[in-house]
Short mmCIF file of N, CA and C and ligand atoms in Angstrom, two decimals:
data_model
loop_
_atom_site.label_atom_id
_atom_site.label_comp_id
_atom_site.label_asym_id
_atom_site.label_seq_id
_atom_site.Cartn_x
_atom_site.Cartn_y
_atom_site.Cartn_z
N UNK A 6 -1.19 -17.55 -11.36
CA UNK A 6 -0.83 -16.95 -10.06
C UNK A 6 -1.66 -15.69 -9.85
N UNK A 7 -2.04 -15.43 -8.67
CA UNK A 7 -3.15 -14.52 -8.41
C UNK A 7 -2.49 -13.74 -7.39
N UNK A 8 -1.99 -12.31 -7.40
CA UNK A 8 -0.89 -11.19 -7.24
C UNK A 8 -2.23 -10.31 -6.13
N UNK A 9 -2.01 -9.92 -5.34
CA UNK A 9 -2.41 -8.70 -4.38
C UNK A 9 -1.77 -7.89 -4.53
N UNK A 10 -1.73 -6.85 -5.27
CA UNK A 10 -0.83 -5.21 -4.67
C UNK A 10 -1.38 -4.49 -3.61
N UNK A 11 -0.88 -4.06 -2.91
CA UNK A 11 -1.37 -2.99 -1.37
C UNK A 11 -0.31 -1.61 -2.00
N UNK A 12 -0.96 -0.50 -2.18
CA UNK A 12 -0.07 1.12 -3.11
C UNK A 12 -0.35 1.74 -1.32
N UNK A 13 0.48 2.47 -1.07
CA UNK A 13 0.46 3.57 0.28
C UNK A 13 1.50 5.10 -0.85
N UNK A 14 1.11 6.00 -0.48
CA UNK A 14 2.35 7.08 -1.30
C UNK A 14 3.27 7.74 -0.29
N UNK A 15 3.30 7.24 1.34
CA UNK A 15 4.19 8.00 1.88
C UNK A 15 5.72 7.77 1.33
N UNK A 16 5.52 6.56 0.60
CA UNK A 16 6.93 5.49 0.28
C UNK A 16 7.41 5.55 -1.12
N UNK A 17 6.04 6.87 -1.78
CA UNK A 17 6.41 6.49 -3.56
C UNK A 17 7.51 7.79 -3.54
N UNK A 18 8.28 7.59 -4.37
CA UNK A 18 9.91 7.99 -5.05
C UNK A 18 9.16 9.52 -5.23
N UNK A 19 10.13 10.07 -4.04
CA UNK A 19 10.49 11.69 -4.03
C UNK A 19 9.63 12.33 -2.59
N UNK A 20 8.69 11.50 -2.64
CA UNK A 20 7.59 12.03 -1.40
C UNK A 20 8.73 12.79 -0.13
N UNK A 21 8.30 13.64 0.52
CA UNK A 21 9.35 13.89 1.76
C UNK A 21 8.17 14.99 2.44
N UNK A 22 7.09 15.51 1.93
CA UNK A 22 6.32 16.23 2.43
C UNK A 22 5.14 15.84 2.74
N UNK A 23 4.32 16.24 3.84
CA UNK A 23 2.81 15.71 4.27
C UNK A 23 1.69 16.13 2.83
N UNK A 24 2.79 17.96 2.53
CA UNK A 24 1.37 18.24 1.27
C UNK A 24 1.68 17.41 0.60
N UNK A 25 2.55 16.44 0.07
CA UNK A 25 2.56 15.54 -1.14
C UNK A 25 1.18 14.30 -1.21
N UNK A 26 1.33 14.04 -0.06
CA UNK A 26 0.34 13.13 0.24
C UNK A 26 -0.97 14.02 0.27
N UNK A 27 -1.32 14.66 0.57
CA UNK A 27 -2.38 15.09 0.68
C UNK A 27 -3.46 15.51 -0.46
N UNK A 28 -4.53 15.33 -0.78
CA UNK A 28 -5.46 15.58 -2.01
C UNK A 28 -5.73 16.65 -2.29
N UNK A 29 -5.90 17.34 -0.82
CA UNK A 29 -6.27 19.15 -1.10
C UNK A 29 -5.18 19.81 -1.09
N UNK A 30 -3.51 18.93 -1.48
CA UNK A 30 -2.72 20.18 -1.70
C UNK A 30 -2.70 20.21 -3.07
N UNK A 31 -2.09 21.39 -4.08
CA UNK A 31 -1.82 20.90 -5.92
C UNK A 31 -0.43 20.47 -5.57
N UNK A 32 0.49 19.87 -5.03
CA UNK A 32 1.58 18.72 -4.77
C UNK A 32 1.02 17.75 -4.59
N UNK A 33 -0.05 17.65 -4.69
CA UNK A 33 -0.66 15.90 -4.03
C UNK A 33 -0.37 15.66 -5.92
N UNK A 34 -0.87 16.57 -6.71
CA UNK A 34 -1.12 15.78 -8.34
C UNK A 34 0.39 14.53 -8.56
N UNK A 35 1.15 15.28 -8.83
CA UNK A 35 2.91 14.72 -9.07
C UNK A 35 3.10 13.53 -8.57
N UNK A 36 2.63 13.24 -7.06
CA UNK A 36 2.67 12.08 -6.55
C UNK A 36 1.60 11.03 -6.39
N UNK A 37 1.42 11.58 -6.85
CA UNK A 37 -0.46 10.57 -7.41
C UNK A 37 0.19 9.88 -8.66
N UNK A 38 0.83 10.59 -9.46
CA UNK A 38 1.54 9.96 -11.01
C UNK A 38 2.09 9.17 -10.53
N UNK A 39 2.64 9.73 -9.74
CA UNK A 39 4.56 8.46 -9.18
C UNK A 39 3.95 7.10 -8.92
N UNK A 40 2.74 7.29 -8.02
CA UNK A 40 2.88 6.61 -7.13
C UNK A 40 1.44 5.72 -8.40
N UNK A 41 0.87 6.05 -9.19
CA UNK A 41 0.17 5.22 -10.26
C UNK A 41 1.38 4.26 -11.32
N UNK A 42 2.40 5.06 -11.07
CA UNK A 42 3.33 4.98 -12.77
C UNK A 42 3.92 3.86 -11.32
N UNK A 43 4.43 3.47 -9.94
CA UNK A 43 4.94 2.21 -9.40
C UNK A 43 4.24 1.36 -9.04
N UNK A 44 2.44 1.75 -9.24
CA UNK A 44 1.88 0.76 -9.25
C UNK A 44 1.27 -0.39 -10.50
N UNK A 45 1.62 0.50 -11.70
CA UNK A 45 1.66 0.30 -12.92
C UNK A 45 3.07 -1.19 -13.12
N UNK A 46 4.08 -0.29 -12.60
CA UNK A 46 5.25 -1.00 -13.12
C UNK A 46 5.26 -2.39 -12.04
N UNK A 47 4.67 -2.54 -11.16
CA UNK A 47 4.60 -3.54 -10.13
C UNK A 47 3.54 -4.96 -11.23
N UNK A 48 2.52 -3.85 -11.28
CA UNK A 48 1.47 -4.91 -12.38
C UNK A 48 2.36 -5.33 -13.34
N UNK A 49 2.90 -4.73 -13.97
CA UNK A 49 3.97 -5.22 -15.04
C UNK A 49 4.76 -6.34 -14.72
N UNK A 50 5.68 -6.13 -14.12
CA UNK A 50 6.46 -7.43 -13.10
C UNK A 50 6.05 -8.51 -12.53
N UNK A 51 4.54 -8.22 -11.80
CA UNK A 51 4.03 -9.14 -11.99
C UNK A 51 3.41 -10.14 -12.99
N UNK A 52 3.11 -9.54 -13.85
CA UNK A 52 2.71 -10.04 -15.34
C UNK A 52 3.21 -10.78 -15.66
N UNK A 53 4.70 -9.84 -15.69
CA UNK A 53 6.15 -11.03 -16.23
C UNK A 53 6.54 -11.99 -15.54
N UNK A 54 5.91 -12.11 -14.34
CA UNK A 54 6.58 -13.41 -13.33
C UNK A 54 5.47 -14.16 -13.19
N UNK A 55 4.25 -13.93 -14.47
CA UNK A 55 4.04 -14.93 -14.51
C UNK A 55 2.52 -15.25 -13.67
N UNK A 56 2.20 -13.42 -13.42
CA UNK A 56 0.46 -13.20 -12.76
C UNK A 56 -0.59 -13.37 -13.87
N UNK A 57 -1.74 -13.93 -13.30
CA UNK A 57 -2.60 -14.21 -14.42
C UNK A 57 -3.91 -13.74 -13.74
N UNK A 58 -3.82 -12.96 -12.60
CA UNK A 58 -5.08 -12.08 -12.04
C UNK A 58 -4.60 -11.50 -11.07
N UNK A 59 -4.56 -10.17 -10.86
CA UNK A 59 -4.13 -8.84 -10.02
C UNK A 59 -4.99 -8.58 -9.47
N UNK A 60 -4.83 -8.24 -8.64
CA UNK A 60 -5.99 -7.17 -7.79
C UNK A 60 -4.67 -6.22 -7.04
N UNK A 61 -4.98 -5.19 -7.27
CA UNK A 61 -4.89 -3.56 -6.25
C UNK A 61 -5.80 -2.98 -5.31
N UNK A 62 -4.91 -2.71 -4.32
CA UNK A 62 -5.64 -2.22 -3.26
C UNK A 62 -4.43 -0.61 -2.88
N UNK A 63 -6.12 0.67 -2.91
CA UNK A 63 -5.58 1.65 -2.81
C UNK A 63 -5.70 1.99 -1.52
N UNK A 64 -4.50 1.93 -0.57
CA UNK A 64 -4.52 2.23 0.77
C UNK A 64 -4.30 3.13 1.09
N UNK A 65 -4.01 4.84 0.41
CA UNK A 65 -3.95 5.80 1.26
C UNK A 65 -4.80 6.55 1.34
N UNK A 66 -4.91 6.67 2.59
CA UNK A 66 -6.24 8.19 2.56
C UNK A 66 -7.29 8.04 2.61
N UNK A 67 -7.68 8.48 1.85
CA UNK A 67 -8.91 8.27 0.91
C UNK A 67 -9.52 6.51 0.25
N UNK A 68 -8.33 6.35 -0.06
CA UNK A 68 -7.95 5.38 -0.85
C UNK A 68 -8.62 5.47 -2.16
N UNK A 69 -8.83 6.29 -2.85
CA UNK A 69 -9.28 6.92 -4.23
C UNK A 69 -7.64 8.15 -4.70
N UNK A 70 -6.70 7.27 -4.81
CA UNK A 70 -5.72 7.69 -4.94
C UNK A 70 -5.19 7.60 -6.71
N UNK A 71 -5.41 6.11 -6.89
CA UNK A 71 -4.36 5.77 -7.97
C UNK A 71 -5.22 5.90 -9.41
N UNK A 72 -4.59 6.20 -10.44
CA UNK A 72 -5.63 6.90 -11.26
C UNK A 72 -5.99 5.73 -12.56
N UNK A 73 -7.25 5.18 -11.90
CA UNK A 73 -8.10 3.71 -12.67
C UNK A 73 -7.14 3.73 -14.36
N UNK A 74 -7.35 4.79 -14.82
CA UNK A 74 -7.16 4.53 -16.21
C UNK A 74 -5.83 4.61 -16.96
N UNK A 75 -5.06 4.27 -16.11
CA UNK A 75 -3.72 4.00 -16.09
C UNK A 75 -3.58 3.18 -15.74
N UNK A 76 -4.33 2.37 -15.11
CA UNK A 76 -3.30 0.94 -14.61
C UNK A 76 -3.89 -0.23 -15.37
N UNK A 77 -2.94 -1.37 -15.90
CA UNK A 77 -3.24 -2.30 -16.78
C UNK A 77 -4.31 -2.64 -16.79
N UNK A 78 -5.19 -3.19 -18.41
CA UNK A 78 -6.60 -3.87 -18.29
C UNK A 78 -6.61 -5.07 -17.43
N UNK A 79 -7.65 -5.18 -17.10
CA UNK A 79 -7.66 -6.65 -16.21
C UNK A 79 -7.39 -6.19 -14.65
N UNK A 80 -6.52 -5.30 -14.22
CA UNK A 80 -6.45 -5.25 -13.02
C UNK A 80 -7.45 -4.99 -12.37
N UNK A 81 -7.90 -5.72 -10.97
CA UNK A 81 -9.13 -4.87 -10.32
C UNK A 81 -8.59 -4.19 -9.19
N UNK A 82 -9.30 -3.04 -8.98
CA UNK A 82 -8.75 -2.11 -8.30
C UNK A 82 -9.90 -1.89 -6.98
N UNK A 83 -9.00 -2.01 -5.62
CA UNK A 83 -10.06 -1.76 -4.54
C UNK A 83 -9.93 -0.49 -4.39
N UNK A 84 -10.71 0.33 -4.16
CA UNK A 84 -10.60 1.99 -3.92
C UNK A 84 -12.05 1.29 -2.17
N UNK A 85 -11.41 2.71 -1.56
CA UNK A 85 -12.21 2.95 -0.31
C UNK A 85 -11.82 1.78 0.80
N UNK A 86 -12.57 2.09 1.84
CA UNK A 86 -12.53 1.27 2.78
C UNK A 86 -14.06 0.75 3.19
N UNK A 87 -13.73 -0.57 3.73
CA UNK A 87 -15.02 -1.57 3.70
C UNK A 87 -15.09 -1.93 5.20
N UNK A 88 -14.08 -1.43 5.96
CA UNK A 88 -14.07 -1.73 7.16
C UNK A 88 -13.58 -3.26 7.25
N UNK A 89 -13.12 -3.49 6.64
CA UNK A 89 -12.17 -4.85 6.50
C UNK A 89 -11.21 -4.78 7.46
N UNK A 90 -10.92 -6.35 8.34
CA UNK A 90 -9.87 -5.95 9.73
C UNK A 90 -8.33 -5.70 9.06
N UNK A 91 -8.26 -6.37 7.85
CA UNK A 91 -7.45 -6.39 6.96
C UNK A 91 -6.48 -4.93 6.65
N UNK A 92 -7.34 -3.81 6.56
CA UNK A 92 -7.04 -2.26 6.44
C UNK A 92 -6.44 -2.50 4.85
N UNK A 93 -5.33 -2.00 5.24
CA UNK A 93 -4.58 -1.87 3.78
C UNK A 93 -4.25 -3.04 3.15
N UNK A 94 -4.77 -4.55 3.78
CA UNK A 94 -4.50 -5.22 2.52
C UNK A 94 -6.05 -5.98 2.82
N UNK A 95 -7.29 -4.96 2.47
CA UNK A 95 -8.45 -5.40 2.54
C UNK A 95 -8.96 -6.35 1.12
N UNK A 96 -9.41 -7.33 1.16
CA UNK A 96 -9.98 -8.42 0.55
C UNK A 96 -8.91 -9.09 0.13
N UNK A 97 -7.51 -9.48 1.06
CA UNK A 97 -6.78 -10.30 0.57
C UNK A 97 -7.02 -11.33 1.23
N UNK A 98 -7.23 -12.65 0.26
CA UNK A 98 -7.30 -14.32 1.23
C UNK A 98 -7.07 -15.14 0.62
N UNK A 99 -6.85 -16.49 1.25
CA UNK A 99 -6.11 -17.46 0.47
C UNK A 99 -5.94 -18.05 -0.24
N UNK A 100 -6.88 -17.28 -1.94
CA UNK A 100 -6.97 -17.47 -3.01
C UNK A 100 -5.55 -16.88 -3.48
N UNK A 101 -4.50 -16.21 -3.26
CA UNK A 101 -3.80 -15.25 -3.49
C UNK A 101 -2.48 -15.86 -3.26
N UNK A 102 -1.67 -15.75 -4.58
CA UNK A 102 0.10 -16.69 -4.18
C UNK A 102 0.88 -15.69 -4.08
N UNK A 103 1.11 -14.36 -3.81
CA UNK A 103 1.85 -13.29 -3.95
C UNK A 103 1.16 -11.85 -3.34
N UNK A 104 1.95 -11.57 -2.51
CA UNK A 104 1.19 -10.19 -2.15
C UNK A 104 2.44 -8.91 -2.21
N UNK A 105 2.50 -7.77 -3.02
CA UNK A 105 3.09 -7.08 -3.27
C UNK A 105 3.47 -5.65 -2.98
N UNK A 106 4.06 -4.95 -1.85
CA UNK A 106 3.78 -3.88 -1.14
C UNK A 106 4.30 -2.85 -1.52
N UNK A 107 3.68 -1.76 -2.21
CA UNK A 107 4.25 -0.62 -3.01
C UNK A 107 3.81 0.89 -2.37
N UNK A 108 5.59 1.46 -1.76
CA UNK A 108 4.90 3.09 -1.47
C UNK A 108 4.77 2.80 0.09
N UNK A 109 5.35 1.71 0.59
CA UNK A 109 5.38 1.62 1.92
C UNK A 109 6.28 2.35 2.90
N UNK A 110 6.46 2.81 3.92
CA UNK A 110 7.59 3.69 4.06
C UNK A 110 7.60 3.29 6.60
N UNK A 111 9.00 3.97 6.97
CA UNK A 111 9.01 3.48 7.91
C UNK A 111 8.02 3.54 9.01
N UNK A 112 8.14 3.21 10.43
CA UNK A 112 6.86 3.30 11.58
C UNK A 112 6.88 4.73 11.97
N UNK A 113 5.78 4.84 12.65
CA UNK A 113 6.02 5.96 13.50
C UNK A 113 6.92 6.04 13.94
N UNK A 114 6.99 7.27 15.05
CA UNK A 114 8.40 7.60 15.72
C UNK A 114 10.10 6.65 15.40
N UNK A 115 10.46 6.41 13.74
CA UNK A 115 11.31 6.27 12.97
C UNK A 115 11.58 7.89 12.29
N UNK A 116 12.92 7.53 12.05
CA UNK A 116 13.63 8.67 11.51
C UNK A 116 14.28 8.48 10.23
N UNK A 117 13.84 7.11 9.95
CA UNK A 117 14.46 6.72 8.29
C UNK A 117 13.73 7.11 7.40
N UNK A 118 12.43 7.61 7.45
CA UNK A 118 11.60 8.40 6.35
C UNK A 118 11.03 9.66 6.99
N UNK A 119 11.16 10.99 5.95
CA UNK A 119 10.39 11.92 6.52
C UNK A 119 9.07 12.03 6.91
N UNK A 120 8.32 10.80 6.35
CA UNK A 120 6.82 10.70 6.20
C UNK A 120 6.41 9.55 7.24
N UNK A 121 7.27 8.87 7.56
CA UNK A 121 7.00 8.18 8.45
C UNK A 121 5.74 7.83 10.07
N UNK A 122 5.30 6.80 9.42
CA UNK A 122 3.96 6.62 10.61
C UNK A 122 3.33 5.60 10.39
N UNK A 123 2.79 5.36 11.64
CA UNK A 123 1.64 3.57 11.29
C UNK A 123 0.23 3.66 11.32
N UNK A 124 -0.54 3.83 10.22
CA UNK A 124 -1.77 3.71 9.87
C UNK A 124 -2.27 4.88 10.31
N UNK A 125 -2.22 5.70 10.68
CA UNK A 125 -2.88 7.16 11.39
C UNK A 125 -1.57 8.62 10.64
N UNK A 126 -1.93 9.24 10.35
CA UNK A 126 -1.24 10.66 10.35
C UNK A 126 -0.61 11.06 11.62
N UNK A 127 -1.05 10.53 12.68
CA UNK A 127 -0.59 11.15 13.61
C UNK A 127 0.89 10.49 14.59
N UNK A 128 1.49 11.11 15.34
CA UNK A 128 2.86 10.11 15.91
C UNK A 128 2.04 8.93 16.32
N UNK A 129 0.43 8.57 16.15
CA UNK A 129 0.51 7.01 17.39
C UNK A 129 1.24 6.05 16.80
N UNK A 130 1.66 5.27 17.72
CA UNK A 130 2.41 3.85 17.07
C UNK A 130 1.40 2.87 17.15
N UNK A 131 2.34 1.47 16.99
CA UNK A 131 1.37 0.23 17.42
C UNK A 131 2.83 -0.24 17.94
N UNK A 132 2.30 -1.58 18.71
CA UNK A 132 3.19 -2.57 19.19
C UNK A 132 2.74 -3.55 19.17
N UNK A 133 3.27 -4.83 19.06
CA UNK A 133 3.11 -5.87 18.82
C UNK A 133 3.53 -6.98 19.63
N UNK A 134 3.86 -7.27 20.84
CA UNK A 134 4.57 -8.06 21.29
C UNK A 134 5.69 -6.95 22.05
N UNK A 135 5.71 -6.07 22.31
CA UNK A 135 6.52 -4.96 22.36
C UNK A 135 7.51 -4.49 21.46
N UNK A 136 7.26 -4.58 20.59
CA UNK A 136 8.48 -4.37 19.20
C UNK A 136 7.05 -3.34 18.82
N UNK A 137 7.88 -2.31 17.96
CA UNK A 137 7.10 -1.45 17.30
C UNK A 137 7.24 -1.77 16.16
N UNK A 138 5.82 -1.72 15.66
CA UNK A 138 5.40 -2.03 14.18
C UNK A 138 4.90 -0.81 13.18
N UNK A 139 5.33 -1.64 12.33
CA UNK A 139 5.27 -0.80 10.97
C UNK A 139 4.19 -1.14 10.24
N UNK A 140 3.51 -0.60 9.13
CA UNK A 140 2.25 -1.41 8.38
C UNK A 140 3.09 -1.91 7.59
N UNK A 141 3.98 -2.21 7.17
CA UNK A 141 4.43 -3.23 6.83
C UNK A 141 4.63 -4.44 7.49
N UNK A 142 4.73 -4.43 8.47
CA UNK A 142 4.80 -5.52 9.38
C UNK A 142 3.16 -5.91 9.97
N UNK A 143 2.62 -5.08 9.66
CA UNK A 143 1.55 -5.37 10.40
C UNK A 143 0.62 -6.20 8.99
N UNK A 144 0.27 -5.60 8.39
CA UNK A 144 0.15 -6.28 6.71
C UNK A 144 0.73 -7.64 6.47
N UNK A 145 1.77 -7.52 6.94
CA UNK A 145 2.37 -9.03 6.35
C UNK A 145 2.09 -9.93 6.81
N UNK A 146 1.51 -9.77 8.35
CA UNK A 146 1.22 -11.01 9.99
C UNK A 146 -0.16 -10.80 9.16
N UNK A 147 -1.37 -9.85 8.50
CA UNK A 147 -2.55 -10.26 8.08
C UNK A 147 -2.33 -10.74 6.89
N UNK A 148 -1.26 -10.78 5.71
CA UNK A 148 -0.84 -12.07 4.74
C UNK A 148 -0.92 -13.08 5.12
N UNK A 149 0.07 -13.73 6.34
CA UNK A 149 0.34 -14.57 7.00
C UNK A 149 -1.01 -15.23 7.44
N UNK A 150 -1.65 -14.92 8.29
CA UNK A 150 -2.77 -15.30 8.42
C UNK A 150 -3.74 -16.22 7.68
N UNK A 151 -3.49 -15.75 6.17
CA UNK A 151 -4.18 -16.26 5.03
C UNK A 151 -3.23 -17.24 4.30
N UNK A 152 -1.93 -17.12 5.17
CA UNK A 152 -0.55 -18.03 4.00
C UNK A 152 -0.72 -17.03 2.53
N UNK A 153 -0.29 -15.94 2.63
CA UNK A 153 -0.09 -15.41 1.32
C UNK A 153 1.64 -15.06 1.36
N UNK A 154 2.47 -15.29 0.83
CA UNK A 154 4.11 -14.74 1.03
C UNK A 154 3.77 -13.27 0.57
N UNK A 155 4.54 -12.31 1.28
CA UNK A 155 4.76 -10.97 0.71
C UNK A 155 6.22 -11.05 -0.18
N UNK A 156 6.07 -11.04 -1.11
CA UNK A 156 7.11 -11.07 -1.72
C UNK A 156 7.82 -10.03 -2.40
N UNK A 157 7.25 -8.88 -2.57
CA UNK A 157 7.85 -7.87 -3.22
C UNK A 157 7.84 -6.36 -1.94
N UNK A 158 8.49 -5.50 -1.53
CA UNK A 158 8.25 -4.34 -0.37
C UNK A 158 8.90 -3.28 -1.14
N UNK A 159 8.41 -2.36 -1.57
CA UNK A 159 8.59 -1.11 -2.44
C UNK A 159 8.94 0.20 -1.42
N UNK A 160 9.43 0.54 -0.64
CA UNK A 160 10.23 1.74 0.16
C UNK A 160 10.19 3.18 -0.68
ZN1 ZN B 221 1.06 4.68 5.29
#
């Protein structure tokens, strides 16, 4: 079974601040761990259920987030952007039986996460059909696309 992870850190455990996310704050370090140590434990789980090739994809920011030498041998890790229409789940296709979303957190103009927003820092939203979307939702319709199930969503 061949596993996609997509890591975002607005969603990794404790985040509630913009400096957390951010590279040029020293609060960005702490959540760089968190958010390596749930992408770590995701590879793990997957392992155990039975993955026999990973790939990670580092979607925030920068996307030179998650720290290479921590995360299991064998995993390959996408860092940067390629301009893939894909975004945050760039080079996923239908080689792939599992796609795994870690550190994801709610849409813009939502009030269920402090960090909350869709693909931009800023309040823009997206819509979809007129429903407002989340990159989680929006990620999953470019799974879909390829027939990949999202099967795991990490908050
Ligand atoms: Zn995000």
């Amino acid at each position: 079974m061949k596993v996609f992870i997509s890591a975002d850190i607005e969603g990794i455990t404790g985040t509630t601040h913009w400096d957390e996310a951010d590279k040029k704050n020293p609060d960005y370090a702490e959540f760089q761990e968190q958010m390596t140590a749930e992408v770590v434990a995701a590879c793990e789980g997957a392992t155990e259920a039975g993955a026999s090739e990973i790939w990670v994809k580092d979607a925030h920011a920068s996307a030179r987030n998650l720290i290479a030498a921590k995360l299991p041998k064998d995993v390959r890790l996408i860092r940067g952007w390629s301009g893939h229409p894909f975004l945050m789940a760039q080079e996923l296709d239908e080689t792939f039986q599992a796609m795994l979303m870690i550190g994801y957190h709610s849409r813009a103009g939502s009030n269920a996460n402090p960090l909350a927003h869709t693909n931009t820092g800023s309040a823009a939203y997206i819509k979809i059909n007129d429903h407002y979307a989340s990159e989680f939702l929006v990620h999953a319709y470019a799974a879909a696309l390829v027939n990949v199930p999202v099967r795991v969503v990490q908050f």
